[in-house]
mmCIF file of C-alpha atoms in Angstrom:
data_model
loop_
_atom_site.group_PDB
_atom_site.id
_atom_site.type_symbol
_atom_site.label_atom_id
_atom_site.label_comp_id
_atom_site.label_asym_id
_atom_site.label_seq_id
_atom_site.Cartn_x
_atom_site.Cartn_y
_atom_site.Cartn_z
ATOM 1 C CA MET A 1 -53.505 -35.652 2.376
ATOM 2 C CA SER A 2 -53.600 -31.965 3.362
ATOM 3 C CA ALA A 3 -54.905 -29.140 1.209
ATOM 4 C CA THR A 4 -51.438 -27.831 0.910
ATOM 5 C CA ALA A 5 -49.812 -31.209 -0.181
ATOM 6 C CA ALA A 6 -52.366 -31.547 -2.695
ATOM 7 C CA SER A 7 -52.158 -28.169 -4.318
ATOM 8 C CA ILE A 8 -48.309 -28.510 -4.293
ATOM 9 C CA LYS A 9 -48.819 -31.753 -6.475
ATOM 10 C CA GLY A 10 -51.141 -30.600 -8.469
ATOM 11 C CA ARG A 11 -49.053 -27.341 -9.279
ATOM 12 C CA ALA A 12 -45.973 -30.060 -9.651
ATOM 13 C CA PHE A 13 -48.407 -32.079 -12.449
ATOM 14 C CA GLY A 14 -49.084 -28.532 -14.133
ATOM 15 C CA ASP A 15 -45.396 -27.370 -14.470
ATOM 16 C CA HIS A 16 -44.760 -31.009 -15.902
ATOM 17 C CA LEU A 17 -47.720 -31.142 -18.407
ATOM 18 C CA LEU A 18 -46.613 -27.522 -19.670
ATOM 19 C CA LEU A 19 -43.102 -28.368 -19.759
ATOM 20 C CA ALA A 20 -43.895 -31.270 -22.248
ATOM 21 C CA LEU A 21 -46.192 -29.629 -24.279
ATOM 22 C CA VAL A 22 -43.399 -26.908 -24.474
ATOM 23 C CA ILE A 23 -41.055 -29.739 -25.795
ATOM 24 C CA LEU A 24 -43.680 -31.025 -28.320
ATOM 25 C CA LEU A 25 -43.919 -28.096 -29.596
ATOM 26 C CA SER A 26 -40.570 -27.110 -29.680
ATOM 27 C CA ILE A 27 -39.873 -30.592 -32.102
ATOM 28 C CA VAL A 28 -42.572 -29.315 -34.325
ATOM 29 C CA MET A 29 -40.738 -26.348 -34.713
ATOM 30 C CA ILE A 30 -37.297 -27.476 -35.343
ATOM 31 C CA ALA A 31 -38.384 -30.995 -37.474
ATOM 32 C CA PRO A 32 -38.149 -28.576 -40.796
ATOM 33 C CA VAL A 33 -35.503 -27.284 -39.680
ATOM 34 C CA LEU A 34 -33.775 -30.330 -39.033
ATOM 35 C CA TRP A 35 -35.281 -32.210 -42.421
ATOM 36 C CA VAL A 36 -33.780 -29.280 -44.569
ATOM 37 C CA ILE A 37 -30.227 -30.135 -43.023
ATOM 38 C CA GLY A 38 -30.874 -34.017 -43.793
ATOM 39 C CA LEU A 39 -31.895 -33.498 -47.056
ATOM 40 C CA SER A 40 -28.489 -31.021 -47.713
ATOM 41 C CA LEU A 41 -26.058 -34.080 -46.901
ATOM 42 C CA LYS A 42 -27.922 -36.653 -48.979
ATOM 43 C CA ASP A 43 -27.060 -36.996 -52.575
ATOM 44 C CA ASN A 44 -29.432 -36.290 -55.300
ATOM 45 C CA THR A 45 -29.821 -39.673 -57.154
ATOM 46 C CA GLU A 46 -29.914 -41.108 -53.422
ATOM 47 C CA LEU A 47 -32.976 -38.938 -52.745
ATOM 48 C CA MET A 48 -34.474 -39.743 -56.042
ATOM 49 C CA ALA A 49 -34.235 -43.482 -55.672
ATOM 50 C CA ASP A 50 -35.601 -43.207 -51.885
ATOM 51 C CA PRO A 51 -36.845 -40.144 -50.151
ATOM 52 C CA ASN A 52 -36.589 -42.357 -46.839
ATOM 53 C CA SER A 53 -33.012 -42.355 -47.661
ATOM 54 C CA VAL A 54 -32.420 -39.292 -45.698
ATOM 55 C CA PHE A 55 -33.189 -41.096 -41.919
ATOM 56 C CA HIS A 56 -29.913 -43.038 -42.789
ATOM 57 C CA ALA A 57 -26.053 -42.946 -43.927
ATOM 58 C CA PRO A 58 -24.676 -42.456 -45.679
ATOM 59 C CA TYR A 59 -24.495 -38.779 -45.454
ATOM 60 C CA THR A 60 -22.194 -36.273 -48.084
ATOM 61 C CA LEU A 61 -20.888 -32.621 -47.997
ATOM 62 C CA LYS A 62 -21.262 -32.568 -52.068
ATOM 63 C CA ASN A 63 -23.957 -30.407 -52.085
ATOM 64 C CA TYR A 64 -22.350 -27.971 -49.979
ATOM 65 C CA ILE A 65 -18.994 -27.854 -52.030
ATOM 66 C CA ASN A 66 -21.145 -27.058 -55.469
ATOM 67 C CA THR A 67 -22.746 -24.432 -53.517
ATOM 68 C CA VAL A 68 -19.704 -22.778 -52.350
ATOM 69 C CA GLY A 69 -17.826 -23.912 -56.244
ATOM 70 C CA THR A 70 -20.244 -21.683 -57.374
ATOM 71 C CA SER A 71 -18.011 -19.313 -59.075
ATOM 72 C CA SER A 72 -20.103 -15.847 -58.098
ATOM 73 C CA VAL A 73 -21.282 -16.977 -54.532
ATOM 74 C CA PHE A 74 -18.723 -15.568 -52.743
ATOM 75 C CA ILE A 75 -19.784 -11.785 -54.767
ATOM 76 C CA TRP A 76 -23.217 -12.463 -54.053
ATOM 77 C CA VAL A 77 -22.543 -13.009 -49.993
ATOM 78 C CA ARG A 78 -20.273 -9.585 -50.142
ATOM 79 C CA ASN A 79 -23.420 -8.104 -52.119
ATOM 80 C CA SER A 80 -25.771 -9.009 -49.688
ATOM 81 C CA ILE A 81 -23.068 -7.940 -46.516
ATOM 82 C CA ILE A 82 -23.239 -4.650 -47.908
ATOM 83 C CA VAL A 83 -26.836 -4.318 -48.625
ATOM 84 C CA SER A 84 -27.828 -5.498 -45.536
ATOM 85 C CA GLY A 85 -25.227 -4.213 -43.293
ATOM 86 C CA GLY A 86 -25.461 -0.255 -45.080
ATOM 87 C CA LEU A 87 -29.211 -0.830 -44.401
ATOM 88 C CA THR A 88 -29.078 -1.668 -40.928
ATOM 89 C CA LEU A 89 -26.447 0.839 -40.339
ATOM 90 C CA GLY A 90 -28.954 3.726 -42.051
ATOM 91 C CA THR A 91 -32.172 2.526 -40.558
ATOM 92 C CA LEU A 92 -30.635 2.838 -36.684
ATOM 93 C CA ILE A 93 -29.289 6.276 -37.614
ATOM 94 C CA LEU A 94 -32.348 7.491 -38.976
ATOM 95 C CA SER A 95 -34.857 5.611 -36.533
ATOM 96 C CA SER A 96 -32.988 6.959 -33.851
ATOM 97 C CA LEU A 97 -32.405 10.664 -34.810
ATOM 98 C CA ALA A 98 -36.540 10.583 -36.051
ATOM 99 C CA GLY A 99 -37.508 8.277 -32.534
ATOM 100 C CA TYR A 100 -35.860 11.227 -30.330
ATOM 101 C CA GLY A 101 -37.490 14.354 -32.669
ATOM 102 C CA PHE A 102 -40.663 12.855 -31.862
ATOM 103 C CA ALA A 103 -40.412 12.000 -28.189
ATOM 104 C CA ARG A 104 -38.174 14.453 -26.878
ATOM 105 C CA LEU A 105 -38.798 17.738 -29.188
ATOM 106 C CA ASN A 106 -41.933 19.798 -29.232
ATOM 107 C CA PHE A 107 -41.712 21.368 -33.062
ATOM 108 C CA PRO A 108 -45.191 22.472 -35.020
ATOM 109 C CA GLY A 109 -47.000 19.714 -36.943
ATOM 110 C CA ARG A 110 -44.905 17.033 -34.745
ATOM 111 C CA ASP A 111 -48.312 14.877 -33.936
ATOM 112 C CA VAL A 112 -49.202 15.087 -37.538
ATOM 113 C CA LEU A 113 -45.835 14.184 -38.914
ATOM 114 C CA PHE A 114 -45.963 11.123 -36.984
ATOM 115 C CA VAL A 115 -49.762 9.763 -37.613
ATOM 116 C CA ILE A 116 -48.456 10.701 -41.350
ATOM 117 C CA VAL A 117 -44.844 8.691 -40.329
ATOM 118 C CA LEU A 118 -47.168 5.615 -38.869
ATOM 119 C CA PHE A 119 -49.343 5.283 -42.061
ATOM 120 C CA GLY A 120 -46.514 4.071 -44.097
ATOM 121 C CA LEU A 121 -47.175 0.687 -41.780
ATOM 122 C CA ALA A 122 -50.325 0.765 -43.700
ATOM 123 C CA VAL A 123 -48.961 0.869 -47.337
ATOM 124 C CA PRO A 124 -47.692 -2.305 -48.958
ATOM 125 C CA GLU A 125 -44.380 -2.424 -50.741
ATOM 126 C CA GLN A 126 -46.340 -3.428 -53.884
ATOM 127 C CA ALA A 127 -48.263 -0.264 -53.812
ATOM 128 C CA VAL A 128 -45.341 1.642 -54.655
ATOM 129 C CA LEU A 129 -43.258 -0.512 -56.664
ATOM 130 C CA VAL A 130 -43.782 1.294 -60.388
ATOM 131 C CA ALA A 131 -43.301 4.516 -58.827
ATOM 132 C CA ARG A 132 -40.214 3.534 -57.068
ATOM 133 C CA HIS A 133 -38.734 1.692 -60.268
ATOM 134 C CA GLN A 134 -39.377 4.452 -62.656
ATOM 135 C CA ILE A 135 -37.568 7.087 -60.170
ATOM 136 C CA PHE A 136 -34.684 4.853 -59.560
ATOM 137 C CA SER A 137 -34.633 4.243 -63.485
ATOM 138 C CA MET A 138 -34.755 7.918 -63.797
ATOM 139 C CA LEU A 139 -31.833 8.221 -61.183
ATOM 140 C CA LYS A 140 -29.910 5.910 -62.593
ATOM 141 C CA PHE A 141 -29.758 4.010 -59.330
ATOM 142 C CA HIS A 142 -30.510 0.150 -60.682
ATOM 143 C CA ASN A 143 -27.742 -2.387 -60.316
ATOM 144 C CA THR A 144 -26.086 -0.093 -57.562
ATOM 145 C CA TYR A 145 -25.584 -0.500 -53.824
ATOM 146 C CA GLN A 146 -27.469 2.939 -53.186
ATOM 147 C CA GLY A 147 -30.349 1.806 -55.516
ATOM 148 C CA LEU A 148 -30.837 -1.709 -53.259
ATOM 149 C CA ILE A 149 -29.855 -0.488 -49.728
ATOM 150 C CA LEU A 150 -32.435 3.512 -50.213
ATOM 151 C CA PRO A 151 -35.992 1.861 -50.722
ATOM 152 C CA GLY A 152 -34.909 0.360 -47.294
ATOM 153 C CA LEU A 153 -34.297 3.561 -45.397
ATOM 154 C CA SER A 154 -37.595 4.420 -45.391
ATOM 155 C CA ALA A 155 -38.872 2.311 -41.652
ATOM 156 C CA PRO A 156 -41.867 3.955 -39.808
ATOM 157 C CA PHE A 157 -41.503 0.489 -37.734
ATOM 158 C CA GLY A 158 -37.979 1.423 -36.688
ATOM 159 C CA VAL A 159 -39.070 4.842 -35.872
ATOM 160 C CA PHE A 160 -42.514 4.279 -34.210
ATOM 161 C CA LEU A 161 -40.499 1.812 -32.075
ATOM 162 C CA MET A 162 -37.376 4.404 -31.049
ATOM 163 C CA THR A 163 -40.248 6.939 -30.343
ATOM 164 C CA GLN A 164 -42.126 4.553 -27.517
ATOM 165 C CA TYR A 165 -38.388 3.763 -25.900
ATOM 166 C CA PHE A 166 -37.200 7.231 -25.989
ATOM 167 C CA LYS A 167 -40.438 8.520 -24.535
ATOM 168 C CA ALA A 168 -39.952 5.451 -21.749
ATOM 169 C CA ILE A 169 -36.427 7.337 -20.518
ATOM 170 C CA PRO A 170 -37.298 9.499 -17.991
ATOM 171 C CA ARG A 171 -37.114 13.028 -18.681
ATOM 172 C CA GLU A 172 -35.385 14.326 -15.493
ATOM 173 C CA LEU A 173 -32.090 12.758 -17.138
ATOM 174 C CA ASP A 174 -32.674 15.397 -19.648
ATOM 175 C CA GLU A 175 -32.930 17.961 -17.283
ATOM 176 C CA ALA A 176 -30.562 16.909 -15.283
ATOM 177 C CA ALA A 177 -27.742 17.195 -18.303
ATOM 178 C CA MET A 178 -29.238 20.349 -19.447
ATOM 179 C CA LEU A 179 -27.903 21.672 -15.833
ATOM 180 C CA ASP A 180 -24.638 20.617 -16.425
ATOM 181 C CA ASN A 181 -25.193 22.976 -20.407
ATOM 182 C CA ALA A 182 -25.384 19.726 -22.118
ATOM 183 C CA SER A 183 -26.395 20.224 -25.891
ATOM 184 C CA ARG A 184 -29.418 18.638 -27.251
ATOM 185 C CA LEU A 185 -26.737 16.772 -29.664
ATOM 186 C CA ARG A 186 -24.746 15.570 -26.295
ATOM 187 C CA ILE A 187 -27.725 14.725 -24.326
ATOM 188 C CA PHE A 188 -28.963 12.516 -27.688
ATOM 189 C CA TRP A 189 -25.332 10.779 -28.198
ATOM 190 C CA LYS A 190 -23.619 10.998 -24.566
ATOM 191 C CA VAL A 191 -26.887 10.291 -21.954
ATOM 192 C CA LEU A 192 -29.898 8.852 -24.270
ATOM 193 C CA LEU A 193 -28.648 6.741 -27.019
ATOM 194 C CA PRO A 194 -26.662 4.143 -24.565
ATOM 195 C CA LEU A 195 -29.700 3.177 -23.282
ATOM 196 C CA THR A 196 -31.816 2.328 -25.954
ATOM 197 C CA LEU A 197 -29.167 -0.268 -27.255
ATOM 198 C CA PRO A 198 -31.402 -3.074 -26.439
ATOM 199 C CA ALA A 199 -34.368 -1.689 -28.926
ATOM 200 C CA GLN A 200 -31.258 -0.606 -31.449
ATOM 201 C CA ALA A 201 -30.419 -4.234 -31.481
ATOM 202 C CA THR A 202 -33.872 -5.771 -31.915
ATOM 203 C CA LEU A 203 -34.636 -3.687 -34.664
ATOM 204 C CA GLY A 204 -30.922 -3.949 -36.128
ATOM 205 C CA ILE A 205 -31.796 -7.948 -36.337
ATOM 206 C CA PHE A 206 -35.147 -7.265 -37.412
ATOM 207 C CA THR A 207 -33.965 -5.006 -40.108
ATOM 208 C CA PHE A 208 -30.812 -7.268 -40.895
ATOM 209 C CA LEU A 209 -33.015 -10.307 -41.497
ATOM 210 C CA GLY A 210 -35.386 -8.492 -43.893
ATOM 211 C CA ALA A 211 -32.630 -6.992 -45.751
ATOM 212 C CA TRP A 212 -31.110 -10.366 -46.126
ATOM 213 C CA ASN A 213 -33.843 -12.317 -47.163
ATOM 214 C CA ASP A 214 -35.319 -10.078 -49.101
ATOM 215 C CA TYR A 215 -36.453 -11.218 -52.674
ATOM 216 C CA PHE A 216 -38.575 -9.578 -54.540
ATOM 217 C CA TRP A 217 -36.469 -5.493 -55.076
ATOM 218 C CA PRO A 218 -33.174 -7.375 -55.227
ATOM 219 C CA LEU A 219 -35.047 -9.439 -58.612
ATOM 220 C CA ILE A 220 -36.367 -5.875 -59.810
ATOM 221 C CA SER A 221 -33.620 -3.379 -59.271
ATOM 222 C CA ALA A 222 -30.487 -5.595 -60.176
ATOM 223 C CA THR A 223 -30.519 -7.192 -63.491
ATOM 224 C CA LYS A 224 -26.653 -7.758 -63.662
ATOM 225 C CA LYS A 225 -25.078 -11.186 -61.891
ATOM 226 C CA ASP A 226 -22.179 -9.244 -60.483
ATOM 227 C CA MET A 227 -24.796 -6.694 -58.684
ATOM 228 C CA PHE A 228 -26.885 -10.265 -57.497
ATOM 229 C CA THR A 229 -27.355 -10.724 -53.812
ATOM 230 C CA LEU A 230 -27.352 -14.213 -52.262
ATOM 231 C CA THR A 231 -31.525 -14.790 -52.104
ATOM 232 C CA VAL A 232 -31.490 -13.624 -56.144
ATOM 233 C CA GLY A 233 -28.274 -14.975 -56.717
ATOM 234 C CA MET A 234 -28.926 -18.871 -55.430
ATOM 235 C CA ALA A 235 -32.128 -18.689 -57.040
ATOM 236 C CA SER A 236 -30.977 -17.980 -60.739
ATOM 237 C CA THR A 237 -28.643 -21.068 -60.506
ATOM 238 C CA GLN A 238 -31.306 -23.723 -59.946
ATOM 239 C CA THR A 239 -32.843 -25.343 -62.689
ATOM 240 C CA ASN A 240 -36.487 -26.131 -63.887
ATOM 241 C CA PHE A 241 -36.135 -29.383 -62.248
ATOM 242 C CA ALA A 242 -34.761 -28.602 -58.771
ATOM 243 C CA GLN A 243 -37.202 -29.877 -56.971
ATOM 244 C CA SER A 244 -36.902 -33.387 -58.589
ATOM 245 C CA GLU A 245 -33.265 -33.916 -59.379
ATOM 246 C CA GLY A 246 -31.495 -31.350 -57.383
ATOM 247 C CA ILE A 247 -33.350 -31.520 -53.932
ATOM 248 C CA GLY A 248 -30.257 -32.004 -52.039
ATOM 249 C CA PHE A 249 -28.502 -29.124 -53.696
ATOM 250 C CA LEU A 250 -30.987 -26.632 -53.146
ATOM 251 C CA MET A 251 -31.566 -27.538 -49.440
ATOM 252 C CA ALA A 252 -27.807 -26.919 -48.990
ATOM 253 C CA GLN A 253 -28.401 -23.646 -50.789
ATOM 254 C CA ALA A 254 -30.832 -23.130 -48.415
ATOM 255 C CA VAL A 255 -29.039 -23.732 -44.875
ATOM 256 C CA PHE A 256 -26.128 -21.701 -46.885
ATOM 257 C CA ALA A 257 -27.966 -18.618 -47.228
ATOM 258 C CA GLY A 258 -30.342 -18.980 -43.380
ATOM 259 C CA ALA A 259 -26.797 -19.879 -41.671
ATOM 260 C CA PRO A 260 -25.488 -16.148 -41.076
ATOM 261 C CA ILE A 261 -29.005 -15.209 -40.012
ATOM 262 C CA LEU A 262 -28.837 -17.271 -37.300
ATOM 263 C CA ILE A 263 -25.822 -16.492 -36.149
ATOM 264 C CA VAL A 264 -26.456 -12.876 -36.075
ATOM 265 C CA TYR A 265 -29.610 -13.680 -33.900
ATOM 266 C CA LEU A 266 -28.071 -16.128 -31.785
ATOM 267 C CA PHE A 267 -25.599 -13.577 -30.628
ATOM 268 C CA PHE A 268 -28.247 -10.459 -30.149
ATOM 269 C CA GLN A 269 -30.910 -12.753 -29.076
ATOM 270 C CA LYS A 270 -30.329 -11.663 -25.180
ATOM 271 C CA TYR A 271 -30.898 -7.759 -26.318
ATOM 272 C CA ILE A 272 -34.543 -8.988 -27.790
ATOM 273 C CA VAL A 273 -35.286 -10.185 -24.437
ATOM 274 C CA THR A 274 -34.172 -7.473 -22.754
ATOM 275 C CA ALA A 275 -36.002 -4.798 -25.277
ATOM 276 C CA VAL A 276 -39.509 -6.724 -25.251
ATOM 277 C CA SER A 277 -39.591 -6.903 -21.110
ATOM 278 C CA GLY A 278 -38.497 -3.223 -20.694
ATOM 279 C CA ALA A 279 -35.906 -4.234 -18.294
ATOM 280 C CA ALA A 280 -33.292 -1.738 -19.607
ATOM 281 C CA VAL A 281 -35.435 1.067 -18.643
ATOM 282 C CA ARG A 282 -36.098 1.768 -15.218
#
């Protein structure tokens, strides 16, 4: 056997080994998801009698019917959509404007201000919780949409991401637009902003995901049932014995709450890949 043939054979073996490893890791990662879906399709009494019944029929949609049948569940979904959508839109607007300013404009204290913004990445939410709660109480923002949305608009990661993305865009585009007497606002809106679509999609997905799954602040700010988000509302329906007597119902709630996030991610995942690889900016 020649050296070339041996090299090709060794490379093929390595490729097959890598593929097998990827498949194995994929199975490990998806197994908990399949387990949750299986539990959600089983009757609670059957699970109590035999936990291994998840591996065989019969299956039922009773848990999903009970979840949808909760009187306030669609109100909670509406609240989550409004809060997550409003927070995502606001974060994209503010982060894009701030990122453009830090990347393209020269003003006194720019570098110092950017460092201060980055310090926000190191400050945990729990550190400012008491102060935020007192401020929002004085402003009477609790149990309102603005009370659920405004805290999340402080997004240092979004500012950092958009700043770095704007910096990667060649300045020759700005100069060419200025020669055509385009204003700063027109350059930002018509020339640069469309080029940042992959970064905005990535930031939007992560922001929407964090807002949809957020439980800590909505639990504190929303005390009225009609202002609960989906995460808080679902948790409020669970009894003290949910894990032993209502595991199927609990898993159906998890699937119901997580399905919108999966749909959003699948729709925008190509933009995440583009943003990470930097293929959008040449």
